[in-house]
Amino acid sequence: MPLISRRPKLSFTQKDLDYLLKLSHSRNQAASIVEISKIILLSYHGKNDTEISRELKVDYKTVR
């Protein structure tokens, strides 16, 4: 059974979401910025840390 996050649900304006989406697909930004934006977007869409780490193939600690 997956653990339920105790973190508050993320909330963004549409402008913020558009910017995160743009960053997550960027080829000009640093790889770490792209990775962080993907993590944030997946978390926003309700994925837990374990699911995110598996989907992006990154260490669980990176997601946390």
N, CA, C and O atoms as a MOPAC input file, in Angstrom:
PM7 MOZYME 1SCF
protein

 N      0.84700 1    -1.17300 1     0.00000 1
 C      0.00000 1     0.00000 1     0.00000 1
 C      0.89600 1     1.24000 1     0.00000 1
 O      1.76000 1     1.37000 1     0.86700 1
 N      0.70600 1     2.15900 1    -0.96200 1
 C      1.54100 1     3.35600 1    -1.00200 1
 C      1.25700 1     4.28600 1     0.17400 1
 O      0.13200 1     4.39200 1     0.66200 1
 N      2.31200 1     4.94500 1     0.60100 1
 C      2.16100 1     5.91800 1     1.68000 1
 C      1.48300 1     7.16900 1     1.15800 1
 O      1.68100 1     7.56600 1     0.01000 1
 N      0.69800 1     7.77300 1     1.99400 1
 C      0.03000 1     9.02200 1     1.63700 1
 C      0.91400 1    10.17500 1     2.08200 1
 O      1.35800 1    10.23000 1     3.22900 1
 N      1.15800 1    11.08100 1     1.17100 1
 C      2.02500 1    12.21900 1     1.46100 1
 C      1.37600 1    13.15500 1     2.47400 1
 O      0.16700 1    13.38900 1     2.45200 1
 N      2.19400 1    13.67100 1     3.34200 1
 C      1.70900 1    14.65800 1     4.31900 1
 C      1.91200 1    16.08000 1     3.82600 1
 O      1.50500 1    17.04500 1     4.47300 1
 N      2.54700 1    16.18900 1     2.67500 1
 C      2.77500 1    17.51700 1     2.10900 1
 C      1.47100 1    18.12800 1     1.63500 1
 O      0.58500 1    17.41500 1     1.16500 1
 N      1.34600 1    19.43300 1     1.75400 1
 C      0.13300 1    20.07500 1     1.22100 1
 C      0.10100 1    19.96500 1    -0.29600 1
 O      1.14600 1    19.93200 1    -0.94600 1
 N     -1.08700 1    19.91000 1    -0.85000 1
 C     -1.26200 1    19.84200 1    -2.30100 1
 C     -0.69700 1    21.10500 1    -2.93700 1
 O     -0.92500 1    22.21300 1    -2.45200 1
 N      0.03300 1    20.92700 1    -4.01400 1
 C      0.60300 1    22.06800 1    -4.72500 1
 C     -0.49400 1    22.81100 1    -5.47300 1
 O     -1.43600 1    22.20600 1    -5.98500 1
 N     -0.35900 1    24.11400 1    -5.52800 1
 C     -1.30400 1    24.89600 1    -6.33300 1
 C     -0.50800 1    25.94100 1    -7.11500 1
 O      0.37400 1    26.61300 1    -6.58100 1
 N     -0.84800 1    26.05200 1    -8.38100 1
 C     -0.16400 1    26.97400 1    -9.27300 1
 C     -1.18900 1    27.71300 1   -10.11500 1
 O     -2.30400 1    27.23400 1   -10.31800 1
 N     -0.80600 1    28.86900 1   -10.59700 1
 C     -1.62100 1    29.55800 1   -11.58700 1
 C     -1.37900 1    28.87700 1   -12.93000 1
 O     -0.42600 1    28.11100 1   -13.07800 1
 N     -2.22400 1    29.14800 1   -13.89000 1
 C     -2.03800 1    28.57300 1   -15.22300 1
 C     -0.71700 1    29.04800 1   -15.82800 1
 O     -0.04700 1    28.30400 1   -16.54400 1
 N     -0.35700 1    30.28600 1   -15.53400 1
 C      0.90900 1    30.83400 1   -16.03200 1
 C      2.09000 1    30.03900 1   -15.46700 1
 O      3.03800 1    29.73600 1   -16.19100 1
 N      2.03100 1    29.70000 1   -14.17100 1
 C      3.08900 1    28.90400 1   -13.54000 1
 C      3.17400 1    27.51100 1   -14.17100 1
 O      4.26400 1    27.01500 1   -14.45700 1
 N      2.01500 1    26.89200 1   -14.38300 1
 C      1.99200 1    25.56700 1   -14.99200 1
 C      2.55800 1    25.58100 1   -16.40600 1
 O      3.29900 1    24.68000 1   -16.79700 1
 N      2.20600 1    26.60100 1   -17.16000 1
 C      2.73400 1    26.73000 1   -18.51900 1
 C      4.25200 1    26.87000 1   -18.49900 1
 O      4.94500 1    26.28100 1   -19.32900 1
 N      4.76900 1    27.65500 1   -17.54400 1
 C      6.20700 1    27.85000 1   -17.43400 1
 C      6.91000 1    26.55000 1   -17.04600 1
 O      7.95200 1    26.21900 1   -17.61200 1
 N      6.34600 1    25.80600 1   -16.07700 1
 C      6.92200 1    24.52500 1   -15.67900 1
 C      6.92000 1    23.53700 1   -16.84600 1
 O      7.88900 1    22.80600 1   -17.05100 1
 N      5.84300 1    23.52000 1   -17.59500 1
 C      5.75200 1    22.63800 1   -18.75300 1
 C      6.81700 1    23.00500 1   -19.79300 1
 O      7.46000 1    22.13000 1   -20.37400 1
 N      6.99000 1    24.29200 1   -20.01400 1
 C      8.00500 1    24.76200 1   -20.95700 1
 C      9.39600 1    24.33700 1   -20.48400 1
 O     10.20700 1    23.86600 1   -21.28200 1
 N      9.67200 1    24.50200 1   -19.18900 1
 C     10.96500 1    24.09500 1   -18.64600 1
 C     11.18200 1    22.58800 1   -18.77000 1
 O     12.28700 1    22.14100 1   -19.07400 1
 N     10.13400 1    21.81200 1   -18.53600 1
 C     10.26500 1    20.35700 1   -18.54400 1
 C     10.59000 1    19.80100 1   -19.93400 1
 O     11.07000 1    18.67400 1   -20.05800 1
 N     10.32900 1    20.58500 1   -20.96600 1
 C     10.63100 1    20.15700 1   -22.33400 1
 C     11.81400 1    20.90300 1   -22.93500 1
 O     12.13100 1    20.71900 1   -24.11000 1
 N     12.46400 1    21.73500 1   -22.14500 1
 C     13.54400 1    22.57300 1   -22.64600 1
 C     14.78900 1    21.76500 1   -23.00400 1
 O     15.12900 1    20.78400 1   -22.34200 1
 N     15.44300 1    22.19500 1   -24.04600 1
 C     16.73300 1    21.61600 1   -24.42500 1
 C     17.85900 1    22.61600 1   -24.16100 1
 O     19.03100 1    22.30600 1   -24.37400 1
 N     17.50400 1    23.80900 1   -23.70100 1
 C     18.49800 1    24.84600 1   -23.46300 1
 C     18.81400 1    25.05500 1   -21.98700 1
 O     19.84800 1    25.63300 1   -21.65200 1
 N     17.93500 1    24.59200 1   -21.10400 1
 C     18.14900 1    24.73000 1   -19.66600 1
 C     19.05000 1    23.60700 1   -19.16300 1
 O     19.22400 1    22.58600 1   -19.82800 1
 N     19.61200 1    23.81300 1   -17.98900 1
 C     20.42600 1    22.77700 1   -17.35700 1
 C     19.56300 1    21.54600 1   -17.09600 1
 O     18.36700 1    21.65900 1   -16.82600 1
 N     20.18000 1    20.37400 1   -17.18000 1
 C     19.44800 1    19.11600 1   -16.98900 1
 C     18.77900 1    19.06400 1   -15.62300 1
 O     17.69500 1    18.49700 1   -15.48900 1
 N     19.40400 1    19.64300 1   -14.61700 1
 C     18.82300 1    19.61500 1   -13.27000 1
 C     17.53300 1    20.42500 1   -13.20800 1
 O     16.59400 1    20.03800 1   -12.51100 1
 N     17.47600 1    21.53400 1   -13.92100 1
 C     16.27000 1    22.36800 1   -13.95600 1
 C     15.13700 1    21.60800 1   -14.65500 1
 O     13.99300 1    21.63800 1   -14.20200 1
 N     15.45600 1    20.94100 1   -15.73800 1
 C     14.45600 1    20.15900 1   -16.47100 1
 C     13.92900 1    19.04500 1   -15.57500 1
 O     12.72200 1    18.81700 1   -15.50500 1
 N     14.83700 1    18.35100 1   -14.89000 1
 C     14.43800 1    17.25100 1   -14.01400 1
 C     13.55700 1    17.73500 1   -12.86100 1
 O     12.54100 1    17.11100 1   -12.55200 1
 N     13.93400 1    18.82300 1   -12.23700 1
 C     13.15400 1    19.38100 1   -11.12600 1
 C     11.75500 1    19.79000 1   -11.59500 1
 O     10.77000 1    19.54600 1   -10.89800 1
 N     11.66800 1    20.40400 1   -12.76100 1
 C     10.35300 1    20.82200 1   -13.26000 1
 C      9.47100 1    19.60700 1   -13.53800 1
 O      8.26300 1    19.65900 1   -13.30800 1
 N     10.05800 1    18.51500 1   -14.03100 1
 C      9.28900 1    17.28700 1   -14.26100 1
 C      8.79400 1    16.71300 1   -12.94100 1
 O      7.64700 1    16.27700 1   -12.84000 1
 N      9.65200 1    16.71300 1   -11.93400 1
 C      9.27500 1    16.20700 1   -10.61000 1
 C      8.11800 1    17.01900 1   -10.04200 1
 O      7.15400 1    16.46000 1    -9.51800 1
 N      8.21900 1    18.32400 1   -10.14800 1
 C      7.16200 1    19.19700 1    -9.62200 1
 C      5.83900 1    18.95100 1   -10.34100 1
 O      4.79100 1    18.85200 1    -9.70300 1
 N      5.88700 1    18.85400 1   -11.66300 1
 C      4.66200 1    18.62800 1   -12.43200 1
 C      4.01800 1    17.27900 1   -12.09100 1
 O      2.79900 1    17.19500 1   -11.94100 1
 N      4.82400 1    16.23900 1   -11.97100 1
 C      4.26600 1    14.92900 1   -11.62900 1
 C      3.66000 1    14.93700 1   -10.22700 1
 O      2.61500 1    14.32900 1    -9.99200 1
 N      4.31500 1    15.62000 1    -9.31100 1
 C      3.78200 1    15.74000 1    -7.95900 1
 C      2.46800 1    16.51000 1    -7.97300 1
 O      1.51600 1    16.14300 1    -7.28500 1
 N      2.42400 1    17.57000 1    -8.75300 1
 C      1.20700 1    18.37400 1    -8.88500 1
 C      0.04000 1    17.52100 1    -9.39100 1
 O     -1.10600 1    17.71600 1    -8.98600 1
 N      0.34900 1    16.57300 1   -10.28200 1
 C     -0.69200 1    15.72100 1   -10.86200 1
 C     -1.01100 1    14.50600 1    -9.99700 1
 O     -1.69800 1    13.58600 1   -10.44200 1
 N     -0.50900 1    14.50400 1    -8.75500 1
 C     -0.93200 1    13.50200 1    -7.79000 1
 C     -0.06800 1    12.26300 1    -7.66400 1
 O     -0.42500 1    11.34100 1    -6.93200 1
 N      1.05100 1    12.21900 1    -8.35300 1
 C      1.93200 1    11.05600 1    -8.22700 1
 C      2.70400 1    11.15500 1    -6.91600 1
 O      3.06800 1    12.24600 1    -6.47900 1
 N      2.95200 1     9.99200 1    -6.28800 1
 C      3.74300 1    10.01200 1    -5.06000 1
 C      5.22900 1     9.90000 1    -5.40100 1
 O      5.59200 1     9.66400 1    -6.55400 1
 N      6.07900 1    10.07100 1    -4.39900 1
 C      7.52600 1    10.11200 1    -4.62600 1
 C      8.05600 1     8.83700 1    -5.27100 1
 O      8.92200 1     8.89700 1    -6.14400 1
 N      7.54300 1     7.69000 1    -4.84800 1
 C      7.99200 1     6.42000 1    -5.40000 1
 C      7.63800 1     6.31200 1    -6.88200 1
 O      8.46500 1     5.89800 1    -7.69400 1
 N      6.41800 1     6.68300 1    -7.22600 1
 C      5.99000 1     6.64100 1    -8.62600 1
 C      6.82700 1     7.57900 1    -9.48900 1
 O      7.20900 1     7.23600 1   -10.60800 1
 N      7.10400 1     8.75700 1    -8.96200 1
 C      7.89300 1     9.72800 1    -9.70300 1
 C      9.31000 1     9.21800 1    -9.92800 1
 O      9.83700 1     9.31200 1   -11.03700 1
 N      9.93100 1     8.67600 1    -8.87700 1
 C     11.30600 1     8.19000 1    -9.01100 1
 C     11.38500 1     7.05100 1   -10.02600 1
 O     12.35100 1     6.96000 1   -10.78300 1
 N     10.38500 1     6.19200 1   -10.04400 1
 C     10.37500 1     5.10000 1   -11.02900 1
 C     10.14900 1     5.62400 1   -12.44300 1
 O     10.82500 1     5.20200 1   -13.38100 1
 N      9.20500 1     6.53900 1   -12.59200 1
 C      8.87700 1     7.05700 1   -13.92600 1
 C     10.04200 1     7.82100 1   -14.54600 1
 O     10.32200 1     7.68100 1   -15.73600 1
 N     10.72000 1     8.62800 1   -13.73300 1
 C     11.83000 1     9.42700 1   -14.24800 1
 C     13.18100 1     8.72500 1   -14.13900 1
 O     14.19700 1     9.23100 1   -14.61500 1
 N     13.17600 1     7.54900 1   -13.50200 1
 C     14.39900 1     6.76200 1   -13.30800 1
 C     15.46200 1     7.57400 1   -12.58100 1
 O     16.61600 1     7.64900 1   -13.00200 1
 N     15.03400 1     8.18200 1   -11.47200 1
 C     15.94600 1     8.92800 1   -10.59800 1
 C     15.83200 1     8.35400 1    -9.19900 1
 O     14.86100 1     7.67100 1    -8.87600 1
 N     16.82300 1     8.63300 1    -8.37600 1
 C     16.83600 1     8.15800 1    -7.01200 1
 C     15.66600 1     8.76500 1    -6.22600 1
 O     15.30600 1     9.92800 1    -6.41000 1
 N     15.09500 1     7.95200 1    -5.35800 1
 C     13.98100 1     8.38800 1    -4.51800 1
 C     14.35100 1     9.63900 1    -3.72100 1
 O     13.52600 1    10.53700 1    -3.55500 1
 N     15.58500 1     9.69600 1    -3.23100 1
 C     16.03900 1    10.84200 1    -2.44400 1
 C     16.05000 1    12.12800 1    -3.27100 1
 O     15.85500 1    13.21900 1    -2.73600 1
 N     16.27200 1    11.99600 1    -4.54100 1
 C     16.24500 1    13.16000 1    -5.43300 1
 C     14.83800 1    13.74400 1    -5.48100 1
 O     14.65800 1    14.96200 1    -5.48000 1
 N     13.85700 1    12.87100 1    -5.52200 1
 C     12.46500 1    13.32000 1    -5.58800 1
 C     12.04400 1    13.95200 1    -4.27000 1
 O     11.36700 1    14.98000 1    -4.25900 1
 N     12.44300 1    13.34400 1    -3.16600 1
 C     12.07700 1    13.87400 1    -1.85500 1
 C     12.66700 1    15.22700 1    -1.65500 1
 O     12.46900 1    15.83800 1    -0.60500 1

